[in-house]
Coordinates of N, CA and C in Angstrom, one line a residue:
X15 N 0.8 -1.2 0.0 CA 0.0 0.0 0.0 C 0.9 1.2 0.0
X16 N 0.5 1.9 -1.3 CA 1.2 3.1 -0.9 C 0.9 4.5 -0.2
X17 N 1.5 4.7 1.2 CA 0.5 5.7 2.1 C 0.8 6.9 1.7
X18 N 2.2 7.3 1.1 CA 2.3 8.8 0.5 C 1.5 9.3 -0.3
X19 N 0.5 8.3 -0.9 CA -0.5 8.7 -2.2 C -1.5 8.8 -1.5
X20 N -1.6 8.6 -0.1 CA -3.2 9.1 0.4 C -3.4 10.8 0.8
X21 N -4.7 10.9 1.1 CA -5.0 12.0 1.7 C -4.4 12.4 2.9
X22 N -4.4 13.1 3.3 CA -4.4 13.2 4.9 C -5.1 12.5 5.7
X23 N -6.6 12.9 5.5 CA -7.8 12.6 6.4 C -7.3 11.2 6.2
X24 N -7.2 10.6 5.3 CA -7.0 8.7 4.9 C -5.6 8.5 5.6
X25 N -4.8 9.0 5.9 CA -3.5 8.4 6.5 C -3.9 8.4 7.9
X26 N -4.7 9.6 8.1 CA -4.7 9.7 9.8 C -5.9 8.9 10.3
X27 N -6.6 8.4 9.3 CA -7.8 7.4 9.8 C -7.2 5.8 9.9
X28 N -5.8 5.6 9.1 CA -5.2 4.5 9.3 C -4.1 4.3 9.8
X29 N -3.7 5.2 10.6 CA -3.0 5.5 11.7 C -3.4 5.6 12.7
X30 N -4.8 5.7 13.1 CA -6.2 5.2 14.2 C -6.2 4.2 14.2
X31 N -5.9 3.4 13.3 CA -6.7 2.1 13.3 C -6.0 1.1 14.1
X32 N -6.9 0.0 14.2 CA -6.1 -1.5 14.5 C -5.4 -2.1 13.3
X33 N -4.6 -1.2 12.8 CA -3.6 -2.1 11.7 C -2.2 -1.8 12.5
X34 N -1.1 -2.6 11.6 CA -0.1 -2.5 12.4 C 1.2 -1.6 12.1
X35 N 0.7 -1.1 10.7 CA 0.7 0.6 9.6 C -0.2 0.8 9.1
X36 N 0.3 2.1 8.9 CA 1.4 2.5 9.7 C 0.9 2.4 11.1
X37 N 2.3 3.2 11.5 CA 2.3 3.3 12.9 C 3.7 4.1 13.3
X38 N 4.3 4.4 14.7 CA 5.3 5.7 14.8 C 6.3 6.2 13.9
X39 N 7.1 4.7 13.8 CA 8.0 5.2 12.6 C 7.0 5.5 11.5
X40 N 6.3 5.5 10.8 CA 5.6 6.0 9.8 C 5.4 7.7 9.9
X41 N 4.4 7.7 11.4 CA 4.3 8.6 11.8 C 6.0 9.7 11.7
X42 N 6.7 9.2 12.2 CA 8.0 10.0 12.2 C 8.2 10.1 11.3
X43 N 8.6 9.6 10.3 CA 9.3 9.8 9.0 C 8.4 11.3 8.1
X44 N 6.9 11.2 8.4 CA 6.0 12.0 8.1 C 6.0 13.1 8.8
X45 N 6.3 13.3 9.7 CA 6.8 14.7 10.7 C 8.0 15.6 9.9
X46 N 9.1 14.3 10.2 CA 10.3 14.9 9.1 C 10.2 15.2 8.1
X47 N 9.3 14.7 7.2 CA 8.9 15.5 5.9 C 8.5 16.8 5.9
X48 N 7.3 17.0 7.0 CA 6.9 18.3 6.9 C 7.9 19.2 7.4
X49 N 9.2 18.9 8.3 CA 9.8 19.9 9.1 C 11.3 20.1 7.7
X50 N 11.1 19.1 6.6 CA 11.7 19.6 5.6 C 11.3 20.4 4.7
X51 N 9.9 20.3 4.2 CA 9.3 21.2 3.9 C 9.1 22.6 4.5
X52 N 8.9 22.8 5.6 CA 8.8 23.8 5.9 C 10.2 25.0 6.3
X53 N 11.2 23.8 6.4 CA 12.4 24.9 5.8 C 12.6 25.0 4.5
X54 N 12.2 24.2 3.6 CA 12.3 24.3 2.0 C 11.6 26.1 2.3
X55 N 10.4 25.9 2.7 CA 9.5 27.5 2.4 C 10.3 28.7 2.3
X56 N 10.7 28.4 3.9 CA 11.9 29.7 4.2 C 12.7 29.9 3.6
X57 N 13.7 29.1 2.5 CA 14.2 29.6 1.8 C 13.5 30.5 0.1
X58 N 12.3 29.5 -0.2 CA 11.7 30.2 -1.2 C 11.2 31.4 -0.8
X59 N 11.1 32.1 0.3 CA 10.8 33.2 0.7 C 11.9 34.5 0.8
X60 N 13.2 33.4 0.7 CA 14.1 34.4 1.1 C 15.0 35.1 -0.2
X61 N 15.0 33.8 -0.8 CA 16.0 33.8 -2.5 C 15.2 34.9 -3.8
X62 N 15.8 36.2 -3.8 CA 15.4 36.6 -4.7 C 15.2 38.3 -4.4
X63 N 16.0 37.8 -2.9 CA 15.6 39.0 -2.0 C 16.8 39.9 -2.1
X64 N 17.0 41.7 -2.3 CA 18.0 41.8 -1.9 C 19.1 41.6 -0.9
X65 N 17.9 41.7 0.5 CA 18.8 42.1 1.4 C 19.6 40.8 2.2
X66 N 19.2 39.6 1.2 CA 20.0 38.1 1.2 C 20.6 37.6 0.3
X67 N 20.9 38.8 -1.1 CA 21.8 38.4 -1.7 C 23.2 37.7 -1.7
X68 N 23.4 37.9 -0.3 CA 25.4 37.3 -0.3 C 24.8 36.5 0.1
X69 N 23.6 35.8 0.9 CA 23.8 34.5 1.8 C 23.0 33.2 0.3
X70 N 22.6 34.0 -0.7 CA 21.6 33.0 -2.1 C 22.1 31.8 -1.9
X71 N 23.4 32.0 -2.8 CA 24.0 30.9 -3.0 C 23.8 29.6 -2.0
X72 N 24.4 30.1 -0.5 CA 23.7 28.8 0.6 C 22.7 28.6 1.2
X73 N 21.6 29.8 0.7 CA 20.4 29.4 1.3 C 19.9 28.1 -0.1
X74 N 19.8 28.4 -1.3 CA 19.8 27.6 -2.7 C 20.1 26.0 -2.6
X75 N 21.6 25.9 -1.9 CA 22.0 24.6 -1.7 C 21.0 24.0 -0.7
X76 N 20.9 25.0 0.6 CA 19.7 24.4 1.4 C 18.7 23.9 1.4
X77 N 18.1 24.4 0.2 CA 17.0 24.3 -0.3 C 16.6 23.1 -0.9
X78 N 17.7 22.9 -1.8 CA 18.1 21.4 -2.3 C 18.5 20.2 -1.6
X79 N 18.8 20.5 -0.4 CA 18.9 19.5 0.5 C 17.4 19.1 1.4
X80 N 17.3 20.4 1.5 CA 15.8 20.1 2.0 C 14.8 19.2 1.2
X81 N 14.6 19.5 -0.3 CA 14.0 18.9 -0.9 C 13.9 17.4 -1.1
X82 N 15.7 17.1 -0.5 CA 16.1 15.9 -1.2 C 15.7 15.1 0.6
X83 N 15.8 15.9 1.3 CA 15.7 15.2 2.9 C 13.9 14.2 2.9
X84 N 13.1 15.4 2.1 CA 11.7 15.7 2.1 C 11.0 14.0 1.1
X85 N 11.7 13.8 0.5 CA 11.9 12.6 -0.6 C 12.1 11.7 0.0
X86 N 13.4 11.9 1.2 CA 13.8 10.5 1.7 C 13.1 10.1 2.9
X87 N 12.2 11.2 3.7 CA 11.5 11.2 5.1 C 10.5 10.7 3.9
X88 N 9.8 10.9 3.0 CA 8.5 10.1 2.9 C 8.6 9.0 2.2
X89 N 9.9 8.6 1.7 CA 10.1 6.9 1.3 C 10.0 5.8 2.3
X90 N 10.6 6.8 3.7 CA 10.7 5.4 5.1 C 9.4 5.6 5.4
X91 N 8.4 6.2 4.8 CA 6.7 5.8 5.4 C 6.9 4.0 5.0
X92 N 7.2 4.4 3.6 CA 6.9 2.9 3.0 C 7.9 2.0 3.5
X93 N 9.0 2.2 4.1 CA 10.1 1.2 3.9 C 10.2 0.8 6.0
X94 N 9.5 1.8 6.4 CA 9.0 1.4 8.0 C 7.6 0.5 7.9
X95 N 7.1 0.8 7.4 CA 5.4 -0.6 7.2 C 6.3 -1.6 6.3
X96 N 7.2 -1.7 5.6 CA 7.5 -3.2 4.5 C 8.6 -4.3 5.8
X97 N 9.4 -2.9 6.7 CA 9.5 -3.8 7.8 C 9.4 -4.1 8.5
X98 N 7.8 -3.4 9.2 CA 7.0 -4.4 10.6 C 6.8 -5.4 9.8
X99 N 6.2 -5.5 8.7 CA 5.4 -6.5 8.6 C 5.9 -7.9 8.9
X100 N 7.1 -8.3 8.7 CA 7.5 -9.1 8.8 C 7.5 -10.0 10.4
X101 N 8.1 -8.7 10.9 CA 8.3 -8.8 12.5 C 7.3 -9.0 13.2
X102 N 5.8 -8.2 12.6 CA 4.8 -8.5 13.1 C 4.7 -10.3 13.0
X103 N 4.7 -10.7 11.6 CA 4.5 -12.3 11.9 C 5.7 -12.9 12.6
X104 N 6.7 -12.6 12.6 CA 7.5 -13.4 13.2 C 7.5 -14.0 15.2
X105 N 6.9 -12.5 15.5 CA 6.1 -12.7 17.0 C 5.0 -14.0 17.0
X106 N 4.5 -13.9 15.7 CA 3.5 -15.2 15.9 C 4.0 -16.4 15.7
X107 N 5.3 -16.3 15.6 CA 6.1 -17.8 15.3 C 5.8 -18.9 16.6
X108 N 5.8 -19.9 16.9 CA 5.8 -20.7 18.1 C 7.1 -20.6 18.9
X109 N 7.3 -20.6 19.7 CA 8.6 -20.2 20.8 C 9.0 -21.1 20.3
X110 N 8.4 -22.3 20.4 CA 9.1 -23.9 20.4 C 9.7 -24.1 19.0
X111 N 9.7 -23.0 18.1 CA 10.1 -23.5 17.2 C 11.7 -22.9 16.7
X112 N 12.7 -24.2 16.4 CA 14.0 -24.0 16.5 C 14.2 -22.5 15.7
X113 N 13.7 -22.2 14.6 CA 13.8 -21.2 13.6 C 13.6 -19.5 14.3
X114 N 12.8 -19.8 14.9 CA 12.1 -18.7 15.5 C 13.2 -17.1 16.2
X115 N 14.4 -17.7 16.7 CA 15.4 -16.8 17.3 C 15.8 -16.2 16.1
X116 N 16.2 -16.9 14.9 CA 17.2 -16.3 13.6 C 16.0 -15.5 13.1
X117 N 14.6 -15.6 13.2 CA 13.9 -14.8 12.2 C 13.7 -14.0 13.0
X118 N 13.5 -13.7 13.7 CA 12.9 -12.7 15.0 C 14.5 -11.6 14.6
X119 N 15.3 -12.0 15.4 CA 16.7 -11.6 15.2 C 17.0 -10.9 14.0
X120 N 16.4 -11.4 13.0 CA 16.8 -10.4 11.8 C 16.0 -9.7 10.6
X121 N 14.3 -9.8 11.5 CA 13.4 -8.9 11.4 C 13.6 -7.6 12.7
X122 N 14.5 -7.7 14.0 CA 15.0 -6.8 14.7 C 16.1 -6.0 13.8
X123 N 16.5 -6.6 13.2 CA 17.5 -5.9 13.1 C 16.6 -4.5 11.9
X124 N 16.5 -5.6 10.6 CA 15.8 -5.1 9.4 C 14.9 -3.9 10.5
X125 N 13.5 -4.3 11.6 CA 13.1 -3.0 11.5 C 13.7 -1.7 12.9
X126 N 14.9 -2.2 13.2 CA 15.5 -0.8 14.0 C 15.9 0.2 12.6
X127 N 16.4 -0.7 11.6 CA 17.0 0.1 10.7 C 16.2 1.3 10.1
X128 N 15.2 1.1 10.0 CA 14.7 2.3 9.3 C 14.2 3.3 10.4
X129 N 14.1 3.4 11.3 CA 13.8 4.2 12.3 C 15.4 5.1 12.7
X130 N 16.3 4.0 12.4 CA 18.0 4.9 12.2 C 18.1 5.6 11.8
X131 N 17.4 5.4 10.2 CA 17.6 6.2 9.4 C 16.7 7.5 9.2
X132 N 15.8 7.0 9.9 CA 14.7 8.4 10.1 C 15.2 9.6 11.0
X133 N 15.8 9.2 12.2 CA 16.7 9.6 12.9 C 17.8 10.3 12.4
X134 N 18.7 9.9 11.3 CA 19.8 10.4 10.7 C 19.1 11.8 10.1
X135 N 18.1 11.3 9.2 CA 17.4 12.5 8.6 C 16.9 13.2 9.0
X136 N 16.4 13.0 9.8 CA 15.9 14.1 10.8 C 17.0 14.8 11.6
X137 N 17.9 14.5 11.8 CA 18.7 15.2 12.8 C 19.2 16.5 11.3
X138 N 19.3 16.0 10.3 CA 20.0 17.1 9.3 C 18.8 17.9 8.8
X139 N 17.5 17.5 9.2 CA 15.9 18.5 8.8 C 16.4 19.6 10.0
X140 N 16.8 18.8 10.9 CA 17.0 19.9 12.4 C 18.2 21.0 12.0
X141 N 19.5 20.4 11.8 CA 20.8 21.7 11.1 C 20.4 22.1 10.0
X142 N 19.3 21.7 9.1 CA 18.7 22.7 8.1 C 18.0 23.8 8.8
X143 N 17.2 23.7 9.3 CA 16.4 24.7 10.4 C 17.1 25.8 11.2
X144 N 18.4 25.3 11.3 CA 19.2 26.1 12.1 C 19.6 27.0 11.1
X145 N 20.2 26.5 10.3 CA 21.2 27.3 9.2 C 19.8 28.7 8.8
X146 N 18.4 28.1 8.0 CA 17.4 28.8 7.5 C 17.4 29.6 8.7
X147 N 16.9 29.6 9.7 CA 17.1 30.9 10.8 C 18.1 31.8 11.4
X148 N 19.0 31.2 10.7 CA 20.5 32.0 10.8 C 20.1 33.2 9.4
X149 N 20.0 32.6 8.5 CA 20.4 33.1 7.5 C 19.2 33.7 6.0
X150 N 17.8 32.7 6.5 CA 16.9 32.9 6.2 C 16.0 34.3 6.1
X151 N 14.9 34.8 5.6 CA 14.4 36.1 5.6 C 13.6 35.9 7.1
X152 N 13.9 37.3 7.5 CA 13.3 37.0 9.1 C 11.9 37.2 9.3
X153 N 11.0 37.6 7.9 CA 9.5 37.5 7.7 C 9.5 35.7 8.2
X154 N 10.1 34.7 8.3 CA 9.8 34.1 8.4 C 10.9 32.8 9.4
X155 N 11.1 33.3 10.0 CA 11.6 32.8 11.2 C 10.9 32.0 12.3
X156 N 9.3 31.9 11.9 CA 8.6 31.4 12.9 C 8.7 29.8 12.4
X157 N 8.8 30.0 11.0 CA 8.6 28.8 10.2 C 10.0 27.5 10.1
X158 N 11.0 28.6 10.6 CA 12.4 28.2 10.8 C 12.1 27.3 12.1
X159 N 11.2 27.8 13.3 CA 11.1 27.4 14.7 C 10.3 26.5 14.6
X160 N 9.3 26.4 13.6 CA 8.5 25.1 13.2 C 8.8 23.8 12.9
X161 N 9.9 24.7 11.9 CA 10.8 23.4 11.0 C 11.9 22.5 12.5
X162 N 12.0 23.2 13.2 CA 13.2 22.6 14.6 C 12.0 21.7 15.2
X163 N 11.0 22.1 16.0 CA 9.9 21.7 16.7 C 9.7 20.8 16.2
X164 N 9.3 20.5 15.0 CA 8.2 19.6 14.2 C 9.7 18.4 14.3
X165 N 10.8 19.0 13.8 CA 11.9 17.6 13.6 C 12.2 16.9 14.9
X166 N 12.0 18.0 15.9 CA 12.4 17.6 17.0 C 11.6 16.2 17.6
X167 N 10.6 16.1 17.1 CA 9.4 15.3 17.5 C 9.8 14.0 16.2
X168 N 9.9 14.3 15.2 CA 10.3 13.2 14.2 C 11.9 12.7 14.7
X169 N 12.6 13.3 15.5 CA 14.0 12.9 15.6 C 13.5 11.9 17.1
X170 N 12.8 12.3 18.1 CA 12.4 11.5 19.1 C 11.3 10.6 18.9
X171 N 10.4 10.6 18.5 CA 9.8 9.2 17.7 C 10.6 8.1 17.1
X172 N 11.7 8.4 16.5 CA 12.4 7.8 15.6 C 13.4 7.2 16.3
X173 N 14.0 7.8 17.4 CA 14.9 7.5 18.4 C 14.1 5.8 19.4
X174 N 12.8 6.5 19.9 CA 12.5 5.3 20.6 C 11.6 3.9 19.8
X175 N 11.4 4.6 18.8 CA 11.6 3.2 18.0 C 12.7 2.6 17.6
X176 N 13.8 2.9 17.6 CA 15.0 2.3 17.2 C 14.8 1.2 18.5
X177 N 14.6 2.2 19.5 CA 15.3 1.3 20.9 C 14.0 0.1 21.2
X178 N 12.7 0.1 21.2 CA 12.0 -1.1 21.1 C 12.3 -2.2 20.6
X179 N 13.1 -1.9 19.5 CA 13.5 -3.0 18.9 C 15.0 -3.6 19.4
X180 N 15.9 -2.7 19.3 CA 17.1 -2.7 20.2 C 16.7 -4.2 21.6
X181 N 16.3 -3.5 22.1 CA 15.1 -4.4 23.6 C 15.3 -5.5 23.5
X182 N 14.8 -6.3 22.5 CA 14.6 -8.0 21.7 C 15.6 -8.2 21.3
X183 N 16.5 -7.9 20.8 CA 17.5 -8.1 20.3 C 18.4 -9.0 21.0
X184 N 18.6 -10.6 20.3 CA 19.9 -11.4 21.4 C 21.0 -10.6 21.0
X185 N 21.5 -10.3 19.4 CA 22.8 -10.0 19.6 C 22.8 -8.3 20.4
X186 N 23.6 -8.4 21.6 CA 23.4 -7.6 22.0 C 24.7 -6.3 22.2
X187 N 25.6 -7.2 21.0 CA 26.8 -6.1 20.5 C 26.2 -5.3 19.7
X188 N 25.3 -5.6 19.1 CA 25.0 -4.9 17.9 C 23.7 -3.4 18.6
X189 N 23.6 -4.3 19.4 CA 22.1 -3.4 20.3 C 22.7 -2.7 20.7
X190 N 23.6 -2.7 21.3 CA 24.5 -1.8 22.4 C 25.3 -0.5 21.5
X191 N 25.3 -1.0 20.2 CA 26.1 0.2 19.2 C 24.8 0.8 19.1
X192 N 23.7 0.4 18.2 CA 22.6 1.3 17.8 C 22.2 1.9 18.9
X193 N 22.2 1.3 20.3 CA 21.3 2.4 21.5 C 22.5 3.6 21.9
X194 N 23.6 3.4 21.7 CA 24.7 4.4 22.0 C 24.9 5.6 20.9
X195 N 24.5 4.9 19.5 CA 24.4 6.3 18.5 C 22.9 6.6 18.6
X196 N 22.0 6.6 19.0 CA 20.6 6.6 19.1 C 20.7 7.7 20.1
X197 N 21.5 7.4 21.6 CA 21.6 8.0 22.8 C 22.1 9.6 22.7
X198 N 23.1 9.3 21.4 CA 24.5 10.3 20.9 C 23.4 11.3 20.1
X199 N 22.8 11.0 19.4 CA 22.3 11.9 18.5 C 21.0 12.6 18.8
X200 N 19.9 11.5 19.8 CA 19.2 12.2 20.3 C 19.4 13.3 21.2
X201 N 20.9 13.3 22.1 CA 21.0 14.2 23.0 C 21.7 15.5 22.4
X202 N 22.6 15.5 21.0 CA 23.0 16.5 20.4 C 22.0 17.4 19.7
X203 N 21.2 16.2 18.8 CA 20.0 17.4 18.0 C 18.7 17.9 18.8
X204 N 18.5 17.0 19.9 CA 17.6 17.5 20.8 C 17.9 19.2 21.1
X205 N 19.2 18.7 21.6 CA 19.9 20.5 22.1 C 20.0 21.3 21.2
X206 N 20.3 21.0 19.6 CA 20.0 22.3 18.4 C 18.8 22.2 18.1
X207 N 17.7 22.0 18.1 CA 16.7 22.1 18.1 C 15.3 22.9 18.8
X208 N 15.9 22.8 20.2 CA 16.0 23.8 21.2 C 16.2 24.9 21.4
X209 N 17.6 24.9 20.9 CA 17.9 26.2 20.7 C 17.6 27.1 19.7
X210 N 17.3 26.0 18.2 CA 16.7 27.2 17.4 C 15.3 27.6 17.5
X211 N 14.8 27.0 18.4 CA 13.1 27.2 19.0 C 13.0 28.2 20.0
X212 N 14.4 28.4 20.7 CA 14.4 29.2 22.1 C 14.9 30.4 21.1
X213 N 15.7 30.3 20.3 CA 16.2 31.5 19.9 C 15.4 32.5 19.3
X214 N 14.4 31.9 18.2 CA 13.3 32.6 17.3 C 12.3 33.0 18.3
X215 N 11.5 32.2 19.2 CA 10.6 32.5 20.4 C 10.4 33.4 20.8
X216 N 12.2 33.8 21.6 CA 12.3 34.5 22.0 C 12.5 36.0 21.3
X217 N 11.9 36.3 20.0 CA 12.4 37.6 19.4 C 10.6 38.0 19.5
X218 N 9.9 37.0 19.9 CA 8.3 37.6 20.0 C 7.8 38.1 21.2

């Protein structure tokens, strides 16, 4: 099913639902879209302007990164539902059954991974946000503090889905790395995120 082709009203009524997608990483990855998009804005608001002529050139590149962030946050809608699914059945496996640890084990792995990745992206939707409020048109700096907020929330959704899964995990060298860059990153972009939310806030 492809959920980026729905409505709104239709994603958020099966995101209500008893299905098993989506669901948070979905939800996250979709946050991070919009908090790419809405620094995408600030730049198209800013480029063309005199009084941001010397900064064009890198608000432009920004812009293109944004776009391209915006593309990859709503691919992991699809690529976070292709890997519960699996994991979903694999819970229904019988305990007793010898197979059961190896599939479990590497439907854990498969679905921490996309939630990593949502996480990665989101942390650079967040230093996009920073940079657009640094340098962005200041008519629109609320949208800069939007773009931090909104990622901030797709970077922590993303984070504690990694670690759900992390949890089950026997191999627990491998757990112990993802919860330590999970730990690393949540507590760095948490803090620029913050600050570019305290920063703009506070000019109202």
């Amino acid at each position: 099913m492809n959920f980026t082709e729905q409505s709104l009203r239709k994603f958020t009524e099966q995101l209500a639902s008893k299905t098993p997608v989506p669901g948070g990483g979905g939800a996250a990855a979709y946050a991070g879209a919009l908090a790419a998009a809405l620094a995408d804005m600030v730049g198209e608001f800013t480029v063309g302007k005199k009084k941001y002529a010397q900064v064009e050139p890198e608000i432009r590149l920004a812009m293109k990164k944004a776009q391209e962030l915006r593309e990859q946050l709503l691919a992991c809608i699809e690529k976070d539902a292709a890997a519960f699914e699996p994991l979903s059945k694999a819970y229904a496996i019988p305990k007793d059954d010898p197979d059961r640890d190896t599939v479990m084990e590497a439907c854990l792995q498969q679905a921490a991974a996309v939630p990593m990745e949502i996480l990665e992206l989101s942390a650079q939707v967040i230093q996009l946000a920073d940079e657009f409020a640094k340098k962005g048109s200041i008519m629109m700096l609320s949208d800069a503090a939007c773009a931090a907020a909104i990622g901030l929330a797709a970077l922590k959704s993303a984070a504690v889905n990694v670690k759900i899964n992390t949890k089950s995990m026997k191999d627990r060298t491998c757990a112990k790395q993802l919860d330590e860059k999970t730990d690393c990153m949540l507590k760095e972009f948490s803090s620029l995120a913050d600050l570019v939310f305290e920063s703009v806030y506070a000019k109202y």
